[in-house]
Amino acid sequence: MAEVNSTLLIEVALDLANSIGNEDRFDRLLTSIRKAINCDAVALLALSEQLLTPLAIQGLVQDTLGRRFHLADHPRLAEICHSSSPVRFAADSPHPDPYDGLLLAQPGDLPVHACMGLPLYSDGQLIGVVTLDSLTPNVFDSIPERTLEVIAAMSAASLKTAIQLSQLERNARHNQDLLQDLTREALTRDGGELLGQSRAMQALITDINLVASSDYAVLIQGETGVGKDLVARKLHQLSHRGNGPLVHINCASLPETLAESELFGHAKGAFTGADSARAGKFQLADGGTLFLDEVGELPLAIQSKLLRALQSGEIQPVGRDRIETVNVRVLAATNRDLKQEVASGNFRADLYHRLSVYPIWVPPLRERERDVLLLTGYFLEITARKLGLRQLKLAPASEAALLAYNWPGNVRELEHMISRAALKAKAQAPSAQSILALTPVHLDLVDVPVQQPVASTVIAEPSQLFSGQSLKDATENLQKQLIIQALETSAGNWTQAAKMLDLDRANLARLAKRLGVKLEKRLSS
């Protein structure tokens, strides 16, 4: 292959200069690389603490973006990162390919093929890599070294520019480039990542970014398994208290007799079994953040004392007369409707308003569009590493099944489903070195529940809509038909139906309930 000519370099430079955002910049970069080098797959990955994170891909299955590649588990990627120049692997290289089974052009095991990697350096520091794969063996061997050096330099410059722009934006807008920060920091702590490209997740990220830098109390609401604890962790990490303690307490596990002691501490001899003084969670969180998980389960008797701590920052350990002052930001989470709990007398109204200065709703997985595939890729890579498997991937039919499933257990259910399916597939595989493709049978998704809208009353035909009816009845019938039509069009997705009708999702749900429109689950094979 000839050297990269000046015309192509100018074209690539102008193309990158016209890029608006990082995603567009990276996609144009990969397209430019494929203009210069004929290949079946190319990927740009950023390096952070021995971990490579895909930023853009072409020619690979979509869930690759959700994977995280530990250098210790992928010798080819490790060799690229340890090199100062482009690395071309022999066609018969003994090292497994990290994309084995993931190429769109080659389902199943990769045959003998060509593989190459370009380390990307900026100011002498490795910041990422570009990988290229071709199903034609030895196709990269004749590419001049200078061509690869130019491409690597342009790729490194593009990646460095993107990193610098992100840093400037964070400094100017108080960490507004939240998704990148969440990804990097989550990988250094237990608990996973906030992965998602859906509109619902972007709205969540915007909310987190908006309130993180304040000291406002935040009420994190959402169904079981959506990741409310992860949202609390990110709020803490991005706040000015990020270097302080983050103390977690599960209110559902607090016995009423010990709840006060757990929250505010106790003196020695304060009660039977108090053999020594003990600090409470408020004291441990002083200068940092206290996360009250499942706050809706807190006993009423403790709620008034918690309210005092939130109002004045003053606590009184059990068995002590002295009042202590603490500086604590409180985050609370619940899967209950606290407004309804207040109306039922199970939760104090004043405490609810104190906790919900800024409420955040974590969307359920069924409303996150195609995020399920990114999350699946993330869990596939983690599970393969835990089980010592060469590669885990989805069978084509599994993608449709995952997207159609209703996810009552949300992200937690998805994680457990992948773990179970991997064990089943491993038991049926001839060896751990096989590429395991998880089928709907492995995932227990052969019969997927499908939501269909139904009405509690018979709806009039359009031609009879106004016949003999009052204006109020006719209006309600028309509203009912429009809601049912939107739900049918969106396959039972309330969020999409609300957008079609230009309504807030909560308002649509309330209107549908009043009109007698609901969703019924029916099984379809």
Short mmCIF file of C-alpha atoms in Angstrom, two decimals:
data_model
loop_
_atom_site.label_atom_id
_atom_site.label_comp_id
_atom_site.label_asym_id
_atom_site.label_seq_id
_atom_site.Cartn_x
_atom_site.Cartn_y
_atom_site.Cartn_z
CA MET A 1 0.00 0.00 0.00
CA ALA A 2 1.32 3.46 -0.86
CA GLU A 3 2.05 6.22 1.57
CA VAL A 4 -0.92 8.32 2.68
CA ASN A 5 -1.01 11.21 0.19
CA SER A 6 -1.39 14.86 1.12
CA THR A 7 -4.87 15.09 -0.42
CA LEU A 8 -6.19 12.35 1.88
CA LEU A 9 -4.54 14.00 4.91
CA ILE A 10 -6.20 17.33 4.10
CA GLU A 11 -9.53 15.61 3.59
CA VAL A 12 -9.25 13.80 6.92
CA ALA A 13 -8.18 16.97 8.76
CA LEU A 14 -11.09 18.98 7.35
CA ASP A 15 -13.51 16.18 8.18
CA LEU A 16 -12.34 16.09 11.79
CA ALA A 17 -12.36 19.88 12.05
CA ASN A 18 -16.03 19.93 11.03
CA SER A 19 -16.96 17.47 13.78
CA ILE A 20 -19.35 18.94 16.33
CA GLY A 21 -19.19 16.53 19.26
CA ASN A 22 -16.89 13.77 20.42
CA GLU A 23 -19.17 11.00 19.14
CA ASP A 24 -19.23 12.58 15.68
CA ARG A 25 -15.48 13.25 15.81
CA PHE A 26 -14.68 9.64 16.67
CA ASP A 27 -16.99 8.20 14.01
CA ARG A 28 -15.42 10.42 11.34
CA LEU A 29 -11.98 9.38 12.54
CA LEU A 30 -12.76 5.69 12.06
CA THR A 31 -14.32 6.37 8.66
CA SER A 32 -11.14 8.23 7.65
CA ILE A 33 -8.96 5.35 8.84
CA ARG A 34 -10.98 2.91 6.72
CA LYS A 35 -10.45 5.16 3.70
CA ALA A 36 -6.71 4.75 4.15
CA ILE A 37 -6.68 1.10 5.26
CA ASN A 38 -9.09 -1.53 4.00
CA CYS A 39 -10.37 -3.49 7.02
CA ASP A 40 -13.48 -5.27 8.25
CA ALA A 41 -13.52 -3.78 11.75
CA VAL A 42 -11.93 -0.82 13.50
CA ALA A 43 -12.28 0.47 17.05
CA LEU A 44 -11.06 3.42 19.09
CA LEU A 45 -10.50 2.72 22.79
CA ALA A 46 -9.43 5.03 25.60
CA LEU A 47 -7.02 3.83 28.29
CA SER A 48 -7.55 4.44 32.00
CA GLU A 49 -5.76 2.50 34.73
CA GLN A 50 -5.15 -0.75 32.82
CA LEU A 51 -8.67 -0.66 31.36
CA LEU A 52 -9.65 0.02 27.75
CA THR A 53 -13.07 1.55 27.11
CA PRO A 54 -14.51 1.53 23.57
CA LEU A 55 -15.40 5.06 22.38
CA ALA A 56 -16.37 4.25 18.80
CA ILE A 57 -16.60 1.10 16.67
CA GLN A 58 -17.25 0.13 13.07
CA GLY A 59 -17.78 -3.43 11.88
CA LEU A 60 -18.42 -4.82 15.38
CA VAL A 61 -21.69 -5.75 17.12
CA GLN A 62 -23.34 -2.96 19.08
CA ASP A 63 -22.83 -4.43 22.53
CA THR A 64 -19.06 -4.00 22.08
CA LEU A 65 -19.53 -0.40 23.24
CA GLY A 66 -20.73 -1.71 26.58
CA ARG A 67 -17.69 -3.93 27.14
CA ARG A 68 -14.64 -3.02 29.21
CA PHE A 69 -11.34 -4.70 28.38
CA HIS A 70 -8.90 -5.35 31.24
CA LEU A 71 -5.37 -5.57 29.86
CA ALA A 72 -4.59 -8.50 32.15
CA ASP A 73 -7.33 -10.52 30.40
CA HIS A 74 -6.51 -9.57 26.79
CA PRO A 75 -2.87 -10.19 25.80
CA ARG A 76 -3.23 -8.67 22.32
CA LEU A 77 -4.47 -5.38 23.72
CA ALA A 78 -1.78 -5.50 26.41
CA GLU A 79 0.92 -5.96 23.76
CA ILE A 80 -0.36 -2.94 21.83
CA CYS A 81 -0.37 -0.81 25.00
CA HIS A 82 3.16 -1.87 25.91
CA SER A 83 4.49 -0.95 22.48
CA SER A 84 5.72 2.44 21.28
CA SER A 85 5.00 1.66 17.62
CA PRO A 86 2.27 -0.05 15.55
CA VAL A 87 1.86 -3.76 16.28
CA ARG A 88 1.01 -6.27 13.51
CA PHE A 89 0.09 -9.70 14.79
CA ALA A 90 1.02 -12.83 12.90
CA ALA A 91 -1.92 -14.61 11.27
CA ASP A 92 -1.22 -17.62 13.49
CA SER A 93 -0.75 -15.58 16.69
CA PRO A 94 -1.53 -17.74 19.77
CA HIS A 95 -3.12 -14.80 21.58
CA PRO A 96 -6.95 -14.78 21.53
CA ASP A 97 -8.56 -11.89 19.69
CA PRO A 98 -10.72 -9.71 22.02
CA TYR A 99 -13.29 -9.35 19.22
CA ASP A 100 -13.54 -13.06 18.47
CA GLY A 101 -17.18 -13.71 17.62
CA LEU A 102 -18.07 -10.00 17.59
CA LEU A 103 -17.33 -9.08 13.95
CA LEU A 104 -20.44 -8.30 11.89
CA ALA A 105 -18.77 -9.72 8.79
CA GLN A 106 -17.95 -13.07 10.43
CA PRO A 107 -20.41 -14.77 12.79
CA GLY A 108 -18.86 -17.34 15.12
CA ASP A 109 -15.15 -18.08 15.51
CA LEU A 110 -12.73 -15.84 13.65
CA PRO A 111 -10.75 -17.78 11.05
CA VAL A 112 -7.09 -17.02 10.37
CA HIS A 113 -7.13 -13.26 9.88
CA ALA A 114 -5.11 -10.06 10.06
CA CYS A 115 -5.00 -7.99 13.24
CA MET A 116 -3.17 -4.74 13.96
CA GLY A 117 -3.07 -2.18 16.75
CA LEU A 118 -1.89 1.43 16.94
CA PRO A 119 -0.90 2.82 20.37
CA LEU A 120 -1.94 6.46 20.75
CA TYR A 121 0.49 8.67 22.64
CA SER A 122 0.11 12.29 23.72
CA ASP A 123 3.04 14.11 25.33
CA GLY A 124 4.74 10.77 25.85
CA GLN A 125 1.74 9.25 27.65
CA LEU A 126 -0.41 6.44 26.29
CA ILE A 127 -4.04 7.61 26.13
CA GLY A 128 -5.66 4.93 23.99
CA VAL A 129 -5.39 2.52 21.06
CA VAL A 130 -6.88 1.94 17.62
CA THR A 131 -7.42 -1.70 16.61
CA LEU A 132 -7.99 -2.98 13.08
CA ASP A 133 -9.12 -6.44 11.96
CA SER A 134 -9.41 -7.90 8.47
CA LEU A 135 -10.65 -11.31 7.38
CA THR A 136 -7.92 -11.29 4.72
CA PRO A 137 -4.72 -12.73 6.28
CA ASN A 138 -1.53 -10.67 6.04
CA VAL A 139 -3.36 -7.72 4.42
CA PHE A 140 -1.68 -5.25 6.79
CA ASP A 141 1.87 -6.51 6.22
CA SER A 142 2.64 -4.27 3.23
CA ILE A 143 1.44 -1.01 4.79
CA PRO A 144 4.44 1.33 5.21
CA GLU A 145 5.39 2.15 8.78
CA ARG A 146 5.18 5.87 8.03
CA THR A 147 1.53 5.51 6.98
CA LEU A 148 0.67 3.88 10.29
CA GLU A 149 2.60 6.52 12.24
CA VAL A 150 0.66 9.31 10.52
CA ILE A 151 -2.68 7.62 11.20
CA ALA A 152 -1.70 6.99 14.84
CA ALA A 153 -0.64 10.63 15.26
CA MET A 154 -3.92 11.92 13.82
CA SER A 155 -5.91 9.52 15.98
CA ALA A 156 -4.00 10.55 19.10
CA ALA A 157 -4.52 14.22 18.27
CA SER A 158 -8.25 13.67 17.81
CA LEU A 159 -8.53 11.74 21.08
CA LYS A 160 -6.43 14.32 22.94
CA THR A 161 -8.58 17.16 21.56
CA ALA A 162 -11.71 15.39 22.73
CA ILE A 163 -10.23 14.85 26.20
CA GLN A 164 -9.14 18.47 26.50
CA LEU A 165 -12.52 19.79 25.35
CA SER A 166 -14.23 17.59 27.90
CA GLN A 167 -11.95 18.85 30.66
CA LEU A 168 -12.57 22.49 29.72
CA GLU A 169 -16.31 21.87 29.65
CA ARG A 170 -16.22 20.23 33.08
CA ASN A 171 -14.26 23.14 34.56
CA ALA A 172 -16.57 25.74 33.00
CA ARG A 173 -19.88 24.00 33.70
CA HIS A 174 -19.21 22.13 36.94
CA ASN A 175 -18.60 18.61 35.63
CA GLN A 176 -21.34 18.68 33.03
CA ASP A 177 -19.68 16.01 30.95
CA LEU A 178 -21.05 13.61 33.51
CA LEU A 179 -21.24 10.37 31.57
CA GLN A 180 -17.49 10.20 30.99
CA ASP A 181 -16.76 10.95 34.65
CA LEU A 182 -19.29 8.39 35.87
CA THR A 183 -17.80 5.71 33.67
CA ARG A 184 -14.22 6.34 34.77
CA GLU A 185 -14.91 6.71 38.48
CA ALA A 186 -17.38 3.82 38.68
CA LEU A 187 -14.69 1.47 37.40
CA THR A 188 -12.46 2.40 40.35
CA ARG A 189 -15.16 1.63 42.90
CA ASP A 190 -17.53 -1.24 43.47
CA GLY A 191 -20.97 -0.87 41.95
CA GLY A 192 -20.62 -0.70 38.16
CA GLU A 193 -21.37 2.11 35.74
CA LEU A 194 -24.21 4.36 34.68
CA LEU A 195 -24.37 3.12 31.11
CA GLY A 196 -26.96 4.45 28.72
CA GLN A 197 -27.53 6.49 25.58
CA SER A 198 -31.34 6.68 25.76
CA ARG A 199 -33.19 9.95 26.21
CA ALA A 200 -34.37 8.81 29.64
CA MET A 201 -30.79 8.22 30.82
CA GLN A 202 -29.58 11.50 29.36
CA ALA A 203 -32.34 13.28 31.30
CA LEU A 204 -31.23 11.47 34.47
CA ILE A 205 -27.62 12.47 33.88
CA THR A 206 -28.69 16.09 33.37
CA ASP A 207 -30.55 16.03 36.70
CA ILE A 208 -27.56 14.52 38.51
CA ASN A 209 -25.23 17.10 37.02
CA LEU A 210 -27.57 19.94 37.94
CA VAL A 211 -27.98 19.11 41.62
CA ALA A 212 -24.69 17.35 42.42
CA SER A 213 -22.73 20.50 43.25
CA SER A 214 -25.36 21.76 45.69
CA ASP A 215 -26.03 20.65 49.26
CA TYR A 216 -29.71 20.05 48.60
CA ALA A 217 -31.36 16.91 49.91
CA VAL A 218 -32.22 14.62 47.00
CA LEU A 219 -34.99 12.02 46.93
CA ILE A 220 -34.07 9.28 44.44
CA GLN A 221 -37.18 7.44 43.29
CA GLY A 222 -37.57 4.40 41.08
CA GLU A 223 -38.51 0.77 40.92
CA THR A 224 -36.50 -2.00 42.55
CA GLY A 225 -33.31 -2.81 40.67
CA VAL A 226 -32.93 0.40 38.62
CA GLY A 227 -29.71 1.50 40.34
CA LYS A 228 -30.79 4.13 42.86
CA ASP A 229 -27.73 3.42 45.01
CA LEU A 230 -25.48 4.04 42.01
CA VAL A 231 -27.14 7.42 41.42
CA ALA A 232 -26.49 8.31 45.06
CA ARG A 233 -22.83 7.36 44.68
CA LYS A 234 -22.46 9.58 41.63
CA LEU A 235 -24.15 12.52 43.33
CA HIS A 236 -21.62 12.21 46.13
CA GLN A 237 -18.61 11.76 43.85
CA LEU A 238 -19.47 14.85 41.81
CA SER A 239 -20.18 17.08 44.81
CA HIS A 240 -17.72 19.20 46.75
CA ARG A 241 -17.99 16.48 49.41
CA GLY A 242 -16.56 13.88 47.03
CA ASN A 243 -13.41 13.43 49.11
CA GLY A 244 -15.45 13.02 52.29
CA PRO A 245 -17.25 9.91 53.55
CA LEU A 246 -20.29 8.39 51.88
CA VAL A 247 -22.19 6.46 54.54
CA HIS A 248 -24.95 4.07 53.50
CA ILE A 249 -27.75 2.84 55.73
CA ASN A 250 -30.59 0.52 54.71
CA CYS A 251 -33.65 1.78 56.56
CA ALA A 252 -35.58 -1.40 55.73
CA SER A 253 -33.18 -3.46 57.86
CA LEU A 254 -33.37 -1.19 60.92
CA PRO A 255 -35.24 -2.65 63.91
CA GLU A 256 -37.32 0.11 65.48
CA THR A 257 -35.60 -0.42 68.85
CA LEU A 258 -32.14 0.14 67.35
CA ALA A 259 -32.91 2.68 64.61
CA GLU A 260 -32.18 5.73 66.77
CA SER A 261 -28.86 4.29 67.92
CA GLU A 262 -27.85 3.39 64.36
CA LEU A 263 -28.60 6.90 63.11
CA PHE A 264 -27.37 9.05 66.00
CA GLY A 265 -25.07 6.77 68.04
CA HIS A 266 -25.22 5.90 71.74
CA ALA A 267 -23.29 6.27 74.96
CA LYS A 268 -21.85 3.39 76.96
CA GLY A 269 -24.55 1.80 79.10
CA ALA A 270 -27.38 3.60 77.28
CA PHE A 271 -29.26 0.31 76.99
CA THR A 272 -28.74 -3.37 77.56
CA GLY A 273 -25.85 -4.54 75.40
CA ALA A 274 -24.32 -1.07 74.96
CA ASP A 275 -20.95 -2.12 76.37
CA SER A 276 -19.16 0.83 74.75
CA ALA A 277 -19.96 4.14 73.11
CA ARG A 278 -20.64 3.98 69.40
CA ALA A 279 -20.85 6.64 66.74
CA GLY A 280 -24.01 6.75 64.61
CA LYS A 281 -24.28 7.08 60.86
CA PHE A 282 -24.75 10.87 61.05
CA GLN A 283 -21.49 11.22 62.98
CA LEU A 284 -19.64 8.93 60.59
CA ALA A 285 -20.91 10.98 57.64
CA ASP A 286 -19.88 14.34 59.12
CA GLY A 287 -18.35 16.41 56.32
CA GLY A 288 -19.71 14.02 53.70
CA THR A 289 -22.94 12.39 52.56
CA LEU A 290 -25.46 10.13 54.29
CA PHE A 291 -27.46 7.85 51.99
CA LEU A 292 -30.77 6.67 53.45
CA ASP A 293 -31.73 3.72 51.29
CA GLU A 294 -35.36 2.49 51.40
CA VAL A 295 -36.27 5.55 53.47
CA GLY A 296 -39.96 4.74 53.07
CA GLU A 297 -39.47 1.83 55.49
CA LEU A 298 -38.29 4.07 58.33
CA PRO A 299 -40.43 3.71 61.50
CA LEU A 300 -42.69 6.69 62.23
CA ALA A 301 -41.20 7.04 65.70
CA ILE A 302 -37.78 7.77 64.18
CA GLN A 303 -39.00 10.08 61.45
CA SER A 304 -39.52 13.03 63.79
CA LYS A 305 -35.97 12.71 65.14
CA LEU A 306 -34.59 12.44 61.64
CA LEU A 307 -36.50 15.60 60.72
CA ARG A 308 -34.79 17.52 63.52
CA ALA A 309 -31.36 16.42 62.29
CA LEU A 310 -32.20 17.56 58.76
CA GLN A 311 -33.57 20.92 59.88
CA SER A 312 -30.85 21.97 62.31
CA GLY A 313 -27.93 19.61 61.76
CA GLU A 314 -28.21 18.68 65.45
CA ILE A 315 -28.26 15.12 66.79
CA GLN A 316 -28.45 13.63 70.25
CA PRO A 317 -26.87 10.21 70.79
CA VAL A 318 -28.92 7.81 72.88
CA GLY A 319 -28.00 8.12 76.57
CA ARG A 320 -26.33 11.53 76.23
CA ASP A 321 -27.61 14.95 77.25
CA ARG A 322 -25.20 16.85 75.02
CA ILE A 323 -26.33 17.92 71.56
CA GLU A 324 -23.86 17.42 68.72
CA THR A 325 -23.73 19.38 65.46
CA VAL A 326 -22.94 17.60 62.20
CA ASN A 327 -22.44 18.82 58.63
CA VAL A 328 -24.09 16.16 56.48
CA ARG A 329 -25.79 16.13 53.11
CA VAL A 330 -28.65 13.64 53.00
CA LEU A 331 -29.62 11.59 49.96
CA ALA A 332 -32.63 9.30 50.24
CA ALA A 333 -33.99 6.55 48.00
CA THR A 334 -37.25 4.66 47.85
CA ASN A 335 -39.29 2.44 45.55
CA ARG A 336 -42.49 3.57 47.27
CA ASP A 337 -44.78 6.43 46.30
CA LEU A 338 -44.05 8.65 49.31
CA LYS A 339 -46.86 11.04 48.41
CA GLN A 340 -49.26 8.14 48.76
CA GLU A 341 -47.54 7.04 51.97
CA VAL A 342 -48.05 10.55 53.36
CA ALA A 343 -51.73 10.44 52.39
CA SER A 344 -52.04 7.05 54.11
CA GLY A 345 -50.41 8.32 57.29
CA ASN A 346 -47.36 6.06 56.98
CA PHE A 347 -44.87 8.85 56.33
CA ARG A 348 -44.58 12.35 57.78
CA ALA A 349 -45.46 15.10 55.31
CA ASP A 350 -42.86 17.50 56.75
CA LEU A 351 -40.11 14.87 56.44
CA TYR A 352 -41.16 14.09 52.87
CA HIS A 353 -40.88 17.75 51.87
CA ARG A 354 -37.54 18.04 53.67
CA LEU A 355 -36.11 15.04 51.82
CA SER A 356 -37.51 15.87 48.39
CA VAL A 357 -35.95 19.29 47.86
CA TYR A 358 -34.81 17.91 44.50
CA PRO A 359 -36.56 14.67 43.47
CA ILE A 360 -34.87 12.46 40.86
CA TRP A 361 -36.64 9.68 38.97
CA VAL A 362 -34.49 6.75 37.83
CA PRO A 363 -36.13 5.29 34.71
CA PRO A 364 -36.99 1.59 34.58
CA LEU A 365 -35.10 -0.48 32.05
CA ARG A 366 -38.18 -0.98 29.84
CA GLU A 367 -38.22 2.79 29.16
CA ARG A 368 -34.54 3.02 28.23
CA GLU A 369 -34.89 2.04 24.56
CA ARG A 370 -31.80 0.11 23.39
CA ASP A 371 -29.74 0.66 26.56
CA VAL A 372 -30.40 -2.98 27.41
CA LEU A 373 -27.87 -4.00 24.74
CA LEU A 374 -25.12 -1.77 26.17
CA LEU A 375 -25.78 -3.09 29.65
CA THR A 376 -25.79 -6.64 28.31
CA GLY A 377 -22.38 -6.14 26.75
CA TYR A 378 -21.07 -4.82 30.07
CA PHE A 379 -22.40 -7.82 32.00
CA LEU A 380 -21.26 -10.29 29.33
CA GLU A 381 -17.65 -9.13 29.65
CA ILE A 382 -17.72 -9.18 33.46
CA THR A 383 -19.36 -12.63 33.56
CA ALA A 384 -16.90 -14.09 31.04
CA ARG A 385 -14.01 -12.90 33.20
CA LYS A 386 -15.55 -14.28 36.40
CA LEU A 387 -16.21 -17.69 34.85
CA GLY A 388 -12.90 -17.88 33.00
CA LEU A 389 -14.57 -18.03 29.59
CA ARG A 390 -12.92 -17.12 26.31
CA GLN A 391 -15.89 -15.14 24.99
CA LEU A 392 -19.57 -14.55 25.73
CA LYS A 393 -21.92 -13.06 23.16
CA LEU A 394 -25.61 -12.88 22.29
CA ALA A 395 -27.25 -15.05 19.68
CA PRO A 396 -29.09 -12.84 17.12
CA ALA A 397 -32.50 -13.94 18.38
CA SER A 398 -31.56 -12.95 21.92
CA GLU A 399 -31.24 -9.25 21.07
CA ALA A 400 -34.88 -9.07 19.97
CA ALA A 401 -35.99 -11.03 23.03
CA LEU A 402 -34.09 -8.71 25.39
CA LEU A 403 -35.56 -5.62 23.73
CA ALA A 404 -39.09 -7.00 23.87
CA TYR A 405 -38.97 -8.14 27.50
CA ASN A 406 -40.68 -5.95 30.12
CA TRP A 407 -37.93 -6.14 32.80
CA PRO A 408 -39.92 -6.10 36.06
CA GLY A 409 -36.62 -6.51 37.95
CA ASN A 410 -34.79 -3.90 35.84
CA VAL A 411 -30.98 -3.77 35.63
CA ARG A 412 -30.51 -6.13 38.58
CA GLU A 413 -32.69 -8.71 36.84
CA LEU A 414 -30.65 -8.32 33.63
CA GLU A 415 -27.39 -8.87 35.52
CA HIS A 416 -28.68 -12.02 37.21
CA MET A 417 -30.20 -13.28 33.95
CA ILE A 418 -26.85 -12.99 32.15
CA SER A 419 -25.08 -14.77 35.03
CA ARG A 420 -27.56 -17.68 34.99
CA ALA A 421 -27.53 -17.94 31.20
CA ALA A 422 -23.72 -18.01 31.13
CA LEU A 423 -23.65 -20.90 33.60
CA LYS A 424 -26.15 -22.83 31.47
CA ALA A 425 -24.19 -22.16 28.28
CA LYS A 426 -20.91 -23.10 29.96
CA ALA A 427 -22.36 -26.43 31.10
CA GLN A 428 -23.29 -27.25 27.50
CA ALA A 429 -20.04 -26.04 25.93
CA PRO A 430 -17.27 -28.48 24.96
CA SER A 431 -14.65 -26.28 26.66
CA ALA A 432 -14.14 -22.90 28.32
CA GLN A 433 -12.25 -21.83 25.18
CA SER A 434 -15.41 -21.97 23.07
CA ILE A 435 -17.27 -18.85 22.01
CA LEU A 436 -20.54 -19.09 23.91
CA ALA A 437 -23.60 -17.49 22.33
CA LEU A 438 -26.48 -16.99 24.75
CA THR A 439 -29.81 -17.99 23.18
CA PRO A 440 -33.34 -17.09 24.33
CA VAL A 441 -33.48 -20.56 25.88
CA HIS A 442 -30.41 -19.81 28.03
CA LEU A 443 -31.99 -16.48 28.98
CA ASP A 444 -35.39 -18.00 29.78
CA LEU A 445 -36.96 -15.62 27.25
CA VAL A 446 -38.65 -18.11 24.96
CA ASP A 447 -42.07 -16.73 26.01
CA VAL A 448 -41.77 -12.97 26.27
CA PRO A 449 -44.60 -11.00 27.94
CA VAL A 450 -46.15 -8.48 25.56
CA GLN A 451 -48.15 -5.54 26.90
CA GLN A 452 -51.40 -4.73 25.14
CA PRO A 453 -53.69 -1.81 26.00
CA VAL A 454 -57.26 -2.57 27.00
CA ALA A 455 -60.11 -0.42 28.26
CA SER A 456 -62.46 -1.17 31.11
CA THR A 457 -65.42 -0.07 29.00
CA VAL A 458 -66.43 -0.59 25.39
CA ILE A 459 -65.25 2.27 23.16
CA ALA A 460 -67.63 3.71 20.60
CA GLU A 461 -66.80 3.58 16.92
CA PRO A 462 -65.61 6.95 15.52
CA SER A 463 -68.83 7.34 13.52
CA GLN A 464 -70.85 6.90 16.73
CA LEU A 465 -68.52 8.90 18.96
CA PHE A 466 -70.80 11.90 19.40
CA SER A 467 -74.14 10.12 18.94
CA GLY A 468 -76.43 10.92 21.86
CA GLN A 469 -73.54 11.88 24.18
CA SER A 470 -72.80 14.93 26.21
CA LEU A 471 -69.75 17.01 25.33
CA LYS A 472 -67.95 15.67 28.42
CA ASP A 473 -68.61 12.01 27.53
CA ALA A 474 -67.67 12.52 23.89
CA THR A 475 -64.44 14.27 24.89
CA GLU A 476 -63.47 11.47 27.26
CA ASN A 477 -64.20 8.81 24.64
CA LEU A 478 -62.01 10.62 22.13
CA GLN A 479 -59.20 10.92 24.70
CA LYS A 480 -59.54 7.22 25.48
CA GLN A 481 -59.26 6.20 21.84
CA LEU A 482 -56.22 8.42 21.26
CA ILE A 483 -54.46 6.97 24.32
CA ILE A 484 -55.17 3.37 23.24
CA GLN A 485 -53.94 4.13 19.72
CA ALA A 486 -50.71 5.67 21.07
CA LEU A 487 -50.10 2.70 23.38
CA GLU A 488 -50.69 0.23 20.55
CA THR A 489 -48.31 2.14 18.28
CA SER A 490 -45.61 2.26 20.98
CA ALA A 491 -46.06 -1.43 21.96
CA GLY A 492 -47.23 -0.47 25.43
CA ASN A 493 -44.40 1.98 26.17
CA TRP A 494 -45.90 4.76 28.30
CA THR A 495 -43.00 7.15 27.73
CA GLN A 496 -43.18 6.91 23.94
CA ALA A 497 -46.98 7.15 24.02
CA ALA A 498 -46.74 10.32 26.12
CA LYS A 499 -44.34 11.88 23.61
CA MET A 500 -46.69 11.01 20.75
CA LEU A 501 -49.53 12.76 22.58
CA ASP A 502 -47.32 15.67 23.72
CA LEU A 503 -48.04 14.91 27.37
CA ASP A 504 -45.97 14.40 30.48
CA ARG A 505 -45.71 10.66 31.23
CA ALA A 506 -47.12 11.04 34.75
CA ASN A 507 -50.04 13.11 33.47
CA LEU A 508 -50.76 10.50 30.80
CA ALA A 509 -50.76 7.70 33.40
CA ARG A 510 -53.18 9.62 35.62
CA LEU A 511 -55.48 10.44 32.71
CA ALA A 512 -55.47 6.81 31.50
CA LYS A 513 -56.29 5.57 34.99
CA ARG A 514 -59.21 8.00 35.25
CA LEU A 515 -60.51 6.93 31.84
CA GLY A 516 -60.15 3.21 32.62
CA VAL A 517 -57.30 2.49 30.19
CA LYS A 518 -54.74 0.02 31.48
CA LEU A 519 -52.16 -2.51 30.24
CA GLU A 520 -52.62 -6.24 30.41
CA LYS A 521 -49.72 -8.69 30.04
CA ARG A 522 -50.28 -11.57 27.65
CA LEU A 523 -47.84 -14.31 26.71
CA SER A 524 -46.83 -14.78 23.11
CA SER A 525 -44.40 -17.41 21.82
#
